[in-house]
Coordinates of C-alpha atoms and ligand atoms in Angstrom, one line a residue:
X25 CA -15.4 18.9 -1.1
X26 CA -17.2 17.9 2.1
X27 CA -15.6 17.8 5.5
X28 CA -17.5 14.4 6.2
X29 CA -16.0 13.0 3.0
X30 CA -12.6 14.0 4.4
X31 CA -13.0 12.4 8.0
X32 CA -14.3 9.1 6.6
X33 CA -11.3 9.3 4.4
X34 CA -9.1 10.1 7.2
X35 CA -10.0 7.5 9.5
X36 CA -9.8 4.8 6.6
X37 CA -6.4 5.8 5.9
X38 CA -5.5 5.3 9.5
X39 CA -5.5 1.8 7.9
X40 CA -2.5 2.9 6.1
X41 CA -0.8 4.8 8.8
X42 CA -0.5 1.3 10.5
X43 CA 0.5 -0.5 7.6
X44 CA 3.3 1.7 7.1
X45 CA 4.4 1.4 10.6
X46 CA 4.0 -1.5 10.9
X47 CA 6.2 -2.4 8.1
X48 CA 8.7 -0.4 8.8
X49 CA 9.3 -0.4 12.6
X50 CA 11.1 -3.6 12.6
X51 CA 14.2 -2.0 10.9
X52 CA 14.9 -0.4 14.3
X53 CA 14.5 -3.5 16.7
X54 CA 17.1 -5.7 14.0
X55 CA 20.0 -5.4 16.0
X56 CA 18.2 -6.1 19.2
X57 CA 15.9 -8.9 18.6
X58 CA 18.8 -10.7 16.5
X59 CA 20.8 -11.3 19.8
X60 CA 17.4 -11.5 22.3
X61 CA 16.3 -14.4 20.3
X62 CA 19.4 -15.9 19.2
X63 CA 18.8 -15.3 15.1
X64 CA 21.2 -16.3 12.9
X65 CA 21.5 -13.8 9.3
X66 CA 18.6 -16.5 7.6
X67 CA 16.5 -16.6 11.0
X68 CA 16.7 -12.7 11.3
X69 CA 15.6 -12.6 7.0
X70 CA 12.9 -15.2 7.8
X71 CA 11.9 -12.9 11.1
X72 CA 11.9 -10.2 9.2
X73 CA 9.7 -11.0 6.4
X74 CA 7.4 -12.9 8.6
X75 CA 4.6 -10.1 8.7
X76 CA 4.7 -10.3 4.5
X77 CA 3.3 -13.7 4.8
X78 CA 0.6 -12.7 7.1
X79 CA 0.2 -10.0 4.6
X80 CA -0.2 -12.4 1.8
X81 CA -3.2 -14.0 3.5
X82 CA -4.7 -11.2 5.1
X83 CA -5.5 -9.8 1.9
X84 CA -7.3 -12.9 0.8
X85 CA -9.1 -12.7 3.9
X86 CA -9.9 -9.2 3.2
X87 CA -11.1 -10.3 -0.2
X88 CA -13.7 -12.6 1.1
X89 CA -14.6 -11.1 4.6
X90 CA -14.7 -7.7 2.7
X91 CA -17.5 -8.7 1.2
X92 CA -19.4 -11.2 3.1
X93 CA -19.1 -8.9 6.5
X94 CA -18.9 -5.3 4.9
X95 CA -15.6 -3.2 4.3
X96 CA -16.3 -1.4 7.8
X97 CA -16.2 -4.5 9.7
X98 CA -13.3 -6.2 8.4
X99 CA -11.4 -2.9 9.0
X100 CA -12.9 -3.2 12.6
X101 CA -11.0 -7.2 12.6
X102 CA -7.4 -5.3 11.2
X103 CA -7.4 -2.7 14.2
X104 CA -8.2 -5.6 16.7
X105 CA -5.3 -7.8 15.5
X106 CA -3.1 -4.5 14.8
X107 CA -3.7 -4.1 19.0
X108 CA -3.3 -7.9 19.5
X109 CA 0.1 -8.0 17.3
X110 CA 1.9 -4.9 19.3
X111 CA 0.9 -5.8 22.8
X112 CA 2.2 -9.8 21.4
X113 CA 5.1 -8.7 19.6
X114 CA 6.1 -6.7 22.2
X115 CA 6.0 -8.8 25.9
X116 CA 7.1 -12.2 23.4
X117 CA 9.9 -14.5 25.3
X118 CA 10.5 -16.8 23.0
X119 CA 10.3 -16.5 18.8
X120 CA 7.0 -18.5 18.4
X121 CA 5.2 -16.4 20.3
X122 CA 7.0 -13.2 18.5
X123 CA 6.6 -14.6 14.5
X124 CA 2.9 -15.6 15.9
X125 CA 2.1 -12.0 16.6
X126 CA 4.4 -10.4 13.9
X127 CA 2.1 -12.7 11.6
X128 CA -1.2 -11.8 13.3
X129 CA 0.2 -8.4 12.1
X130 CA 0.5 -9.2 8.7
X131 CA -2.7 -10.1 8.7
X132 CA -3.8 -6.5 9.6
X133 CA -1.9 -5.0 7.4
X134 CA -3.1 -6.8 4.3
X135 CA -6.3 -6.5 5.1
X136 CA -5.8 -2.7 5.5
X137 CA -3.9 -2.4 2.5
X138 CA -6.8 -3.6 0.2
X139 CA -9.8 -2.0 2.4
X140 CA -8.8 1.1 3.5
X141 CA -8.0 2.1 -0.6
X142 CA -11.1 0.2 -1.1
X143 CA -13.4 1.9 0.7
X144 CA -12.3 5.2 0.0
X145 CA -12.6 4.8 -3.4
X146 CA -16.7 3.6 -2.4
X147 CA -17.7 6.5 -0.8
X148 CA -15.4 9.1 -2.5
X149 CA -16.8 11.4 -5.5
X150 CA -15.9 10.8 -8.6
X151 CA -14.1 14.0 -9.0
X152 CA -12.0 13.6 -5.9
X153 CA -11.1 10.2 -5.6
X154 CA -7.5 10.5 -6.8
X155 CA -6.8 12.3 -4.1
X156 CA -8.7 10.8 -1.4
X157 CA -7.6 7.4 -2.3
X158 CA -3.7 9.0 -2.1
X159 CA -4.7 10.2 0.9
X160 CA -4.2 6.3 2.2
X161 CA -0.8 6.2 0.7
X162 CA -0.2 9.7 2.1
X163 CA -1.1 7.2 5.6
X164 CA 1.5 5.1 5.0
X165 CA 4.4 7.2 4.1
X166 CA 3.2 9.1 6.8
X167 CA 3.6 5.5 9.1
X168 CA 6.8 4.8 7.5
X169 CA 7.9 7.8 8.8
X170 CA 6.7 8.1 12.1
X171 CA 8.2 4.6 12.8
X172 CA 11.6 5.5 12.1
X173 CA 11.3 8.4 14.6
X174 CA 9.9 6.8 17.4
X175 CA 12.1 4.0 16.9
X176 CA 15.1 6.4 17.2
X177 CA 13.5 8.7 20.1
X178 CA 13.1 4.8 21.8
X179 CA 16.5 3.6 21.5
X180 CA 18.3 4.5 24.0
X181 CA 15.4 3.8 26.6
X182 CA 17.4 0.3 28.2
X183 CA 17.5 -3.5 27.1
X184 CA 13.4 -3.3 26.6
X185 CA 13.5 -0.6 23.8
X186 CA 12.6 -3.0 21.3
X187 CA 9.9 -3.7 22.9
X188 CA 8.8 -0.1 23.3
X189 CA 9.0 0.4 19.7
X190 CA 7.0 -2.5 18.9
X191 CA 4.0 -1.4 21.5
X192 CA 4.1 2.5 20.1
X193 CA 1.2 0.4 17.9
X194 CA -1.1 0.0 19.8
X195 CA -2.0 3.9 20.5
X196 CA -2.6 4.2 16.2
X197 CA -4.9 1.1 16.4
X198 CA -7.1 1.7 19.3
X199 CA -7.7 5.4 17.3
X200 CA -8.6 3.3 14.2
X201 CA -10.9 0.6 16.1
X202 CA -13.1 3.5 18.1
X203 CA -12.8 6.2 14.6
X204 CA -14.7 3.5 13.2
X205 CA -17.6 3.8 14.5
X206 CA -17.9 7.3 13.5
X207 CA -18.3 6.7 9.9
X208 CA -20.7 4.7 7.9
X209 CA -20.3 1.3 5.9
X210 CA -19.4 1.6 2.1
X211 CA -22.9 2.3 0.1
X212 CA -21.6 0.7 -2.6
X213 CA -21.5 -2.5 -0.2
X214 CA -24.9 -1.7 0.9
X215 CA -26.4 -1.8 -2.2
X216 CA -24.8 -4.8 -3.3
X217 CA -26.1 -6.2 0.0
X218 CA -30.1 -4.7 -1.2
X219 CA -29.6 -2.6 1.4
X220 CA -31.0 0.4 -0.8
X221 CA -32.0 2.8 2.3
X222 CA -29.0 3.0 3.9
X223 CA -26.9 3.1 0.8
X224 CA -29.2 6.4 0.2
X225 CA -28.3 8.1 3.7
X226 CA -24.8 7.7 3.0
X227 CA -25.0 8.9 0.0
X228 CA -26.7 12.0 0.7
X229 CA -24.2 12.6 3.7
X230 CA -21.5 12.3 1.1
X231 CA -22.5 13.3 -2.5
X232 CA -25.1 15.7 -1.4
X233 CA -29.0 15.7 -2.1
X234 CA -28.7 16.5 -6.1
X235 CA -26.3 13.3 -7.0
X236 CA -27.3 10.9 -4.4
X237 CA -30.5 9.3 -6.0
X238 CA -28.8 9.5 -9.6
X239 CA -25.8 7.5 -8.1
X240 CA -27.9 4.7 -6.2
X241 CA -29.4 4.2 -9.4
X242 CA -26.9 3.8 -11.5
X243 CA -25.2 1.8 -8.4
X244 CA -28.2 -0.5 -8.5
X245 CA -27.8 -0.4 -12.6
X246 CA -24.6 -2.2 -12.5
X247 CA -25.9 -4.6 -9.8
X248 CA -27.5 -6.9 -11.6
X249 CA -26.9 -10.4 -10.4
X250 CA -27.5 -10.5 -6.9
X251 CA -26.1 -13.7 -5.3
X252 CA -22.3 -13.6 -3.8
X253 CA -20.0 -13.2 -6.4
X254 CA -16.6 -15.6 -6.8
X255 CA -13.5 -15.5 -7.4
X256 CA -13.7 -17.4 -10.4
X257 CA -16.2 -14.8 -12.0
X258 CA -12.9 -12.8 -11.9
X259 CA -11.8 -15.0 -15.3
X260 CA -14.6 -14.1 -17.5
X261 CA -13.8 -13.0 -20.9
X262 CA -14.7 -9.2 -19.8
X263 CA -13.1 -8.7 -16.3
X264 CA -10.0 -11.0 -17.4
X265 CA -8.3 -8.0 -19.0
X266 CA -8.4 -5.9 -15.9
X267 CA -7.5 -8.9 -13.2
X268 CA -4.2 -8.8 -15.3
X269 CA -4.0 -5.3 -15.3
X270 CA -4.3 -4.9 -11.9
X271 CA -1.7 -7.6 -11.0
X272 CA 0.8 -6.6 -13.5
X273 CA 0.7 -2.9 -12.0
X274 CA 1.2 -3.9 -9.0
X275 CA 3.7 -6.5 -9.2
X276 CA 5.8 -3.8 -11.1
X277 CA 4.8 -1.6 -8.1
X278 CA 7.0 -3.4 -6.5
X279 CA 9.7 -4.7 -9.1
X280 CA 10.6 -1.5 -9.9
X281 CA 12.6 -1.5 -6.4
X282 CA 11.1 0.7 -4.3
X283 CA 11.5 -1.9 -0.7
X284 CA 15.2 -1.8 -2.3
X285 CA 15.4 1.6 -0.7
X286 CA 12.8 1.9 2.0
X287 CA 14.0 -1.3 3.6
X288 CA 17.7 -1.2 2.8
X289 CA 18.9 2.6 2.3
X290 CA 21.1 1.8 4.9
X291 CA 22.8 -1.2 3.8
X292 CA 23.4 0.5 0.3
X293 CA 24.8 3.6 2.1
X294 CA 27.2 1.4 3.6
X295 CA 27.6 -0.8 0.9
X296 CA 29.4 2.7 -0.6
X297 CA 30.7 3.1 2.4
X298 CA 29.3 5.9 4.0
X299 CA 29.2 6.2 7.6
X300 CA 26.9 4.7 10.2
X301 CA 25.7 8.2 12.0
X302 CA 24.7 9.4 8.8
X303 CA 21.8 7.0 8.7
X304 CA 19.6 9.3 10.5
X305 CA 19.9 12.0 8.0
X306 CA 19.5 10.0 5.2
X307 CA 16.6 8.3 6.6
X308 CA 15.0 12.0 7.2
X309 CA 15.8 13.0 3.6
X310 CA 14.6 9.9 2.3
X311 CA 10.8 9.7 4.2
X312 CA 11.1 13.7 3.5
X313 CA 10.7 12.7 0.3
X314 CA 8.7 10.7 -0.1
X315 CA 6.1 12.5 1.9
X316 CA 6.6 15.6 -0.1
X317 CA 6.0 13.8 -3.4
X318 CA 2.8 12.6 -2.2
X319 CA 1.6 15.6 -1.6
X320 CA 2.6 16.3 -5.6
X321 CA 0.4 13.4 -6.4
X322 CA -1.9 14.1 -4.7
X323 CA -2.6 17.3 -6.2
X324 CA -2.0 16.4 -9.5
X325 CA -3.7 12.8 -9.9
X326 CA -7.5 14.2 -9.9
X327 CA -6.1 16.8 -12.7
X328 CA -3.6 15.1 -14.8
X329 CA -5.0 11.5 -14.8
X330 CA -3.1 8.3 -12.8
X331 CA -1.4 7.6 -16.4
X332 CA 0.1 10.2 -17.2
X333 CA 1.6 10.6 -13.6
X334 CA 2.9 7.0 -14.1
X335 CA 4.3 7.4 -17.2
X336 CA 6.4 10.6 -15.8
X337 CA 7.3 8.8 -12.9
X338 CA 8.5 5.4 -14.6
X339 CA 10.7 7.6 -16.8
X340 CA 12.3 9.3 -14.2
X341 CA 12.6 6.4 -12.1
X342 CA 14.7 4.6 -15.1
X343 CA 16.8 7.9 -15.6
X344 CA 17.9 7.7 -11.3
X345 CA 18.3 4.1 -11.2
X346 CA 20.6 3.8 -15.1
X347 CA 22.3 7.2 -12.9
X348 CA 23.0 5.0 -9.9
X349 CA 23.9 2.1 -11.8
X350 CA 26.7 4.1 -13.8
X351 CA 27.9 5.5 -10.6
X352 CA 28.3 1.8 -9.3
X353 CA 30.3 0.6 -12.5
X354 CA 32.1 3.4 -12.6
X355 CA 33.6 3.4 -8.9
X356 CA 31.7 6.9 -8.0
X357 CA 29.7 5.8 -5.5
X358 CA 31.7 7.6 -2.5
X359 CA 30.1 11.2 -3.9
X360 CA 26.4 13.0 -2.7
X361 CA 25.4 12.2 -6.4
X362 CA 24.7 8.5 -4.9
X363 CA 22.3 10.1 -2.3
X364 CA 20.6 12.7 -5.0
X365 CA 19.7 10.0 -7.5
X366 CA 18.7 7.9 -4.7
X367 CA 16.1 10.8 -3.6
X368 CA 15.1 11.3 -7.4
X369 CA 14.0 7.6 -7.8
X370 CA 12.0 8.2 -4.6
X371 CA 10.3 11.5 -5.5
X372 CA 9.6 10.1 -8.8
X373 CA 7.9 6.8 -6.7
X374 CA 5.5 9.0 -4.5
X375 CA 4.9 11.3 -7.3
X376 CA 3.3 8.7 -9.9
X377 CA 3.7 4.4 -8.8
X378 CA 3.2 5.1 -5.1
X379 CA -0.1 6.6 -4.9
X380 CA -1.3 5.6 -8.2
X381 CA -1.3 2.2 -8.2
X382 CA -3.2 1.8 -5.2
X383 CA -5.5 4.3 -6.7
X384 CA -6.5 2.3 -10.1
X385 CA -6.8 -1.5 -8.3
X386 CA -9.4 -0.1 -6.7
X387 CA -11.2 1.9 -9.2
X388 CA -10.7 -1.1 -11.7
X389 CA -12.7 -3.8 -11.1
X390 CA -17.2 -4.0 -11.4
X391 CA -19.0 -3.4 -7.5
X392 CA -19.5 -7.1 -7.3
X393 CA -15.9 -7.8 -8.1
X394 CA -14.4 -4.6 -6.6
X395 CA -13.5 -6.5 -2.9
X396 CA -11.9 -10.3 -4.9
X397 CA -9.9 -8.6 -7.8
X398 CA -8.4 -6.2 -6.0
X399 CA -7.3 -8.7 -3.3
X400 CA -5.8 -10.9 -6.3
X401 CA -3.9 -7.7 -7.6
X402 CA -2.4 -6.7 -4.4
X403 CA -1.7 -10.3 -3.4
X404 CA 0.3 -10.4 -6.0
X405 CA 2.3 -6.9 -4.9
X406 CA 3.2 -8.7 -1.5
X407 CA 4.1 -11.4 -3.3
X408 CA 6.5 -9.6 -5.7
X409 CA 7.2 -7.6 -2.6
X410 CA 8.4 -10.4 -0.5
X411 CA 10.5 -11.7 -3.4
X412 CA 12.3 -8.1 -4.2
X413 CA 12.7 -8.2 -0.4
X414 CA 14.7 -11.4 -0.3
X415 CA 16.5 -11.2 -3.6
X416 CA 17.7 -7.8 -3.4
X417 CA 20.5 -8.7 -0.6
X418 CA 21.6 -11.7 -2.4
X419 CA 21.2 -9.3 -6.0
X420 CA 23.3 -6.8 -4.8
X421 CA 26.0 -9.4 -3.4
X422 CA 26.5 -11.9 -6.3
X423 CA 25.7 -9.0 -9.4
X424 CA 27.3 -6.1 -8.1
X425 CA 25.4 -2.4 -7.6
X426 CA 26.0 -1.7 -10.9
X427 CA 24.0 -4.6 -12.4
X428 CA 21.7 -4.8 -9.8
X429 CA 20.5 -0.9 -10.5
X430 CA 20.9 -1.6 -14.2
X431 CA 17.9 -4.3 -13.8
X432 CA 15.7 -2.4 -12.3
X433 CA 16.1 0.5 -14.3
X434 CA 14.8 -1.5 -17.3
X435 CA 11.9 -3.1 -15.3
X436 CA 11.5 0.6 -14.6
X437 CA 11.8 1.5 -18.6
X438 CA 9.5 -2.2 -19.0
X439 CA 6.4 -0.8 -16.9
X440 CA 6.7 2.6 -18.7
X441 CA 5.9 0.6 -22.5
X442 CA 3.6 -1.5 -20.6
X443 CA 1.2 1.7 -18.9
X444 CA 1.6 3.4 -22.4
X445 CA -0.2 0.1 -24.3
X446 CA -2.4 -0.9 -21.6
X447 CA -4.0 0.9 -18.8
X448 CA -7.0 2.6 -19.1
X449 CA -7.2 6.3 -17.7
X450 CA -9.6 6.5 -15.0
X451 CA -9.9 9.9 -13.7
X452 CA -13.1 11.9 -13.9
X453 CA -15.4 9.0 -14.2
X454 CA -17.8 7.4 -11.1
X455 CA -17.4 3.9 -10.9
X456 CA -20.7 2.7 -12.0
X457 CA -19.3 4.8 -15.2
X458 CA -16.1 2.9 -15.9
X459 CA -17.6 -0.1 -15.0
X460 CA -19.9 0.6 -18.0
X461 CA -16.7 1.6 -20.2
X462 CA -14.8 -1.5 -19.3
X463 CA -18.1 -3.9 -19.8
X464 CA -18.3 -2.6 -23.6
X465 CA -14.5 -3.2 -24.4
Ligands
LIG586 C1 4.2 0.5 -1.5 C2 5.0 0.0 -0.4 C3 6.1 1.0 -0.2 C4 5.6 2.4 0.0 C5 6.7 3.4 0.1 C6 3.6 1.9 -1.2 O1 2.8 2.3 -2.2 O2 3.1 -0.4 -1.8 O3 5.6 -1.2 -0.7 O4 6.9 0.7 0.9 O5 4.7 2.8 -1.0 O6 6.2 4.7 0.2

């Protein structure tokens, strides 16, 4: 594989480095903004999920922007505002001014969720593109993790820490704004845009001499109708099938639980009353994890295909989750087996859902399409995303553990049937090819 295929794909998944952080480092300033600002348990939720609704409509800024102004650009616009939010979030006196920026973060990180994937997938080769794309949800695992460290290695630096842990940000999205410049726009963009010549020198750079006329060609093939495409060309008989697709995948994405854990291991672990100091270690074990089972996908998603990863990984999932579920019903939640079929649910995650999802929104939809479906599918995961995240407290309160687990499993067991009937496999194949595939369907 090329080295310069490798950096552009690192620097786009620094998108995904900050939307893992940036999701993530507010667990850590909880118990001190809470008191800072006054927040009662509802104004500390509503804090809290604040950045999801600037999530929600970053993506569909994304969508559009994405493709008026060029993937590069708009990634350009999420580094800016991921600087603006952490300098904001962190010198705010009053909660305006702190929701304002932890919005204007939201806004980053949706628009880095769909573009960094996005543009990956546009200038990866076909053969690789599994694992480049995973390389973005590698990112954000990574940025999941790196938040809860700095946040603890910040915590005991005075009444300010939360704001220390908030500005840590910035350093992640000055490297992304300045990396930018060092790689080149996405060719499929360009030639969407009749921007044939440049299109061609990135493609040489990145599929080498032999390839790069054959792919502008068939690029320029499935280019047909020039003008701006819109969103409502997403509801024709042909692409309808895949706009579902896409949004039903990722909504389970997200049903299936996984925010359960990432945002609230530590309620649950003391929901089953285990002990505060453990948190740490369970924390480690649990971004361990997850990291380590993206690497597995990684591997294995170029080689075994995203569908068959997600239908090993859905199964599993069902299997911990029915396991944790029994434990709760049963009264054996005080054991380790509580913490091994936690970790199981999240190696079986990173190993199949995490990565792959991400992975086929963007390889779904036509070049003129690629930038509004996928916003419309992962609009949809912050969606079901915010919902899981605000449901789940309330879930595990009024239904009991037991229940609560027993309903996810079978959301779990539900996306398994639905992956099996439905989606496509899309390994192996350039874009321009499955868009030809899809097209005759
Ligand atoms: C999901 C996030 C989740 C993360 C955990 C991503 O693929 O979209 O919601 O927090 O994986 O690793």
């Amino acid at each position: 594989m090329k080295s310069y295929v490798i950096l552009i794909s690192v620097v786009a998944a620094l998108g995904g480095l900050l939307f893992g952080f940036d999701t993530a480092v507010i667990s850590g300033t909880i118990n001190f903004i809470q008191p800072y600002f006054g927040l009662s348990e509802a104004g500390l939720g509503w804090t809290v999920s604040s950045l999801l609704f600037g999530c929600i409509a970053g993506v569909m800024l994304a969508g559009k922007a994405g493709d008026h102004y060029g993937r590069k650009k708009v990634l350009m616009l999420a580094a800016l505002l991921f600087f603006i939010s952490a300098v904001g979030s962190a010198t705010a006196h009053s909660l305006i001014f702190f929701l304002v920026a932890r919005i204007l973060g939201g806004l980053a990180v949706g628009v880095a969720s769909i573009l960094s994937p996005m543009y990956i997938a546009e200038l990866a080769p076909a053969k690789y593109r599994g694992t480049l794309v995973s390389l973005n949800q590698l990112a954000i695992v990574i940025g999941i993790l790196v938040a809860f460290f700095s946040n603890y290695l910040l915590v005991g630096t005075g009444e300010n820490n939360w704001r220390w842990m908030l500005l840590v940000m910035a350093a992640p999205a000055i490297l992304l704004f300045f990396s930018l410049f060092l790689v080149p726009e996405s060719p499929r963009w360009l030639a969407a845009r009749n921007r044939n010549d440049e299109a061609l020198k990135v493609l040489l750079k990145t599929s080498g001499k032999e390839s790069a006329l054959a792919e502008l060609k068939e690029i320029g093939e499935t280019l047909t109708v020039h003008e701006e495409s819109k969103f409502s060309d997403l509801l024709t008989p042909k692409i309808k099938p895949l706009l579902f697709i896409g949004i039903i995948l990722a909504v389970f994405q997200q049903i299936t639980g996984i925010n359960t854990i990432m945002y609230y291991a530590p309620k649950i672990f003391a929901n089953v009353g285990q002990s505060n100091d453990s948190a740490l270690l369970q924390t480690i074990l649990i971004g361990g994890t997850n990291l380590v089972f993206t690497l597995v996908a990684m591997v294995l998603i170029d080689r075994f295909g995203r569908k068959l990863l997600i239908i090993i990984g859905s199964m599993g999932m069902t299997l911990m989750l029915a396991g944790l579920s029994v434990l709760f019903f049963t009264n054996q939640t005080s054991g380790v087996l509580v913490l091994v079929f936690i970790l199981g649910y999240i190696a079986f995650f990173a190993a199949s859902l995490g990565p792959a999802v991400w992975v086929v929104a963007a390889e779904l939809f036509p070049n003129r399409l690629r930038s509004k479906g996928m916003s419309i599918a992962i609009v949809s995961l912050w969606i079901a995303c915010a919902i899981v995240t605000i449901a789940f407290p309330i879930m595990l309160e009024r239904l009991s553990g037991g229940i609560t687990f027993l309903i996810f499993s079978l959301i779990c067991l539900a996306n398994l049937l639905y992956v099996l009937k439905y989606v496509p496999e899309t390994k192996g194949k350039t874009l321009e090819e499955l868009e030809k595939e899809f097209a005759k369907k």
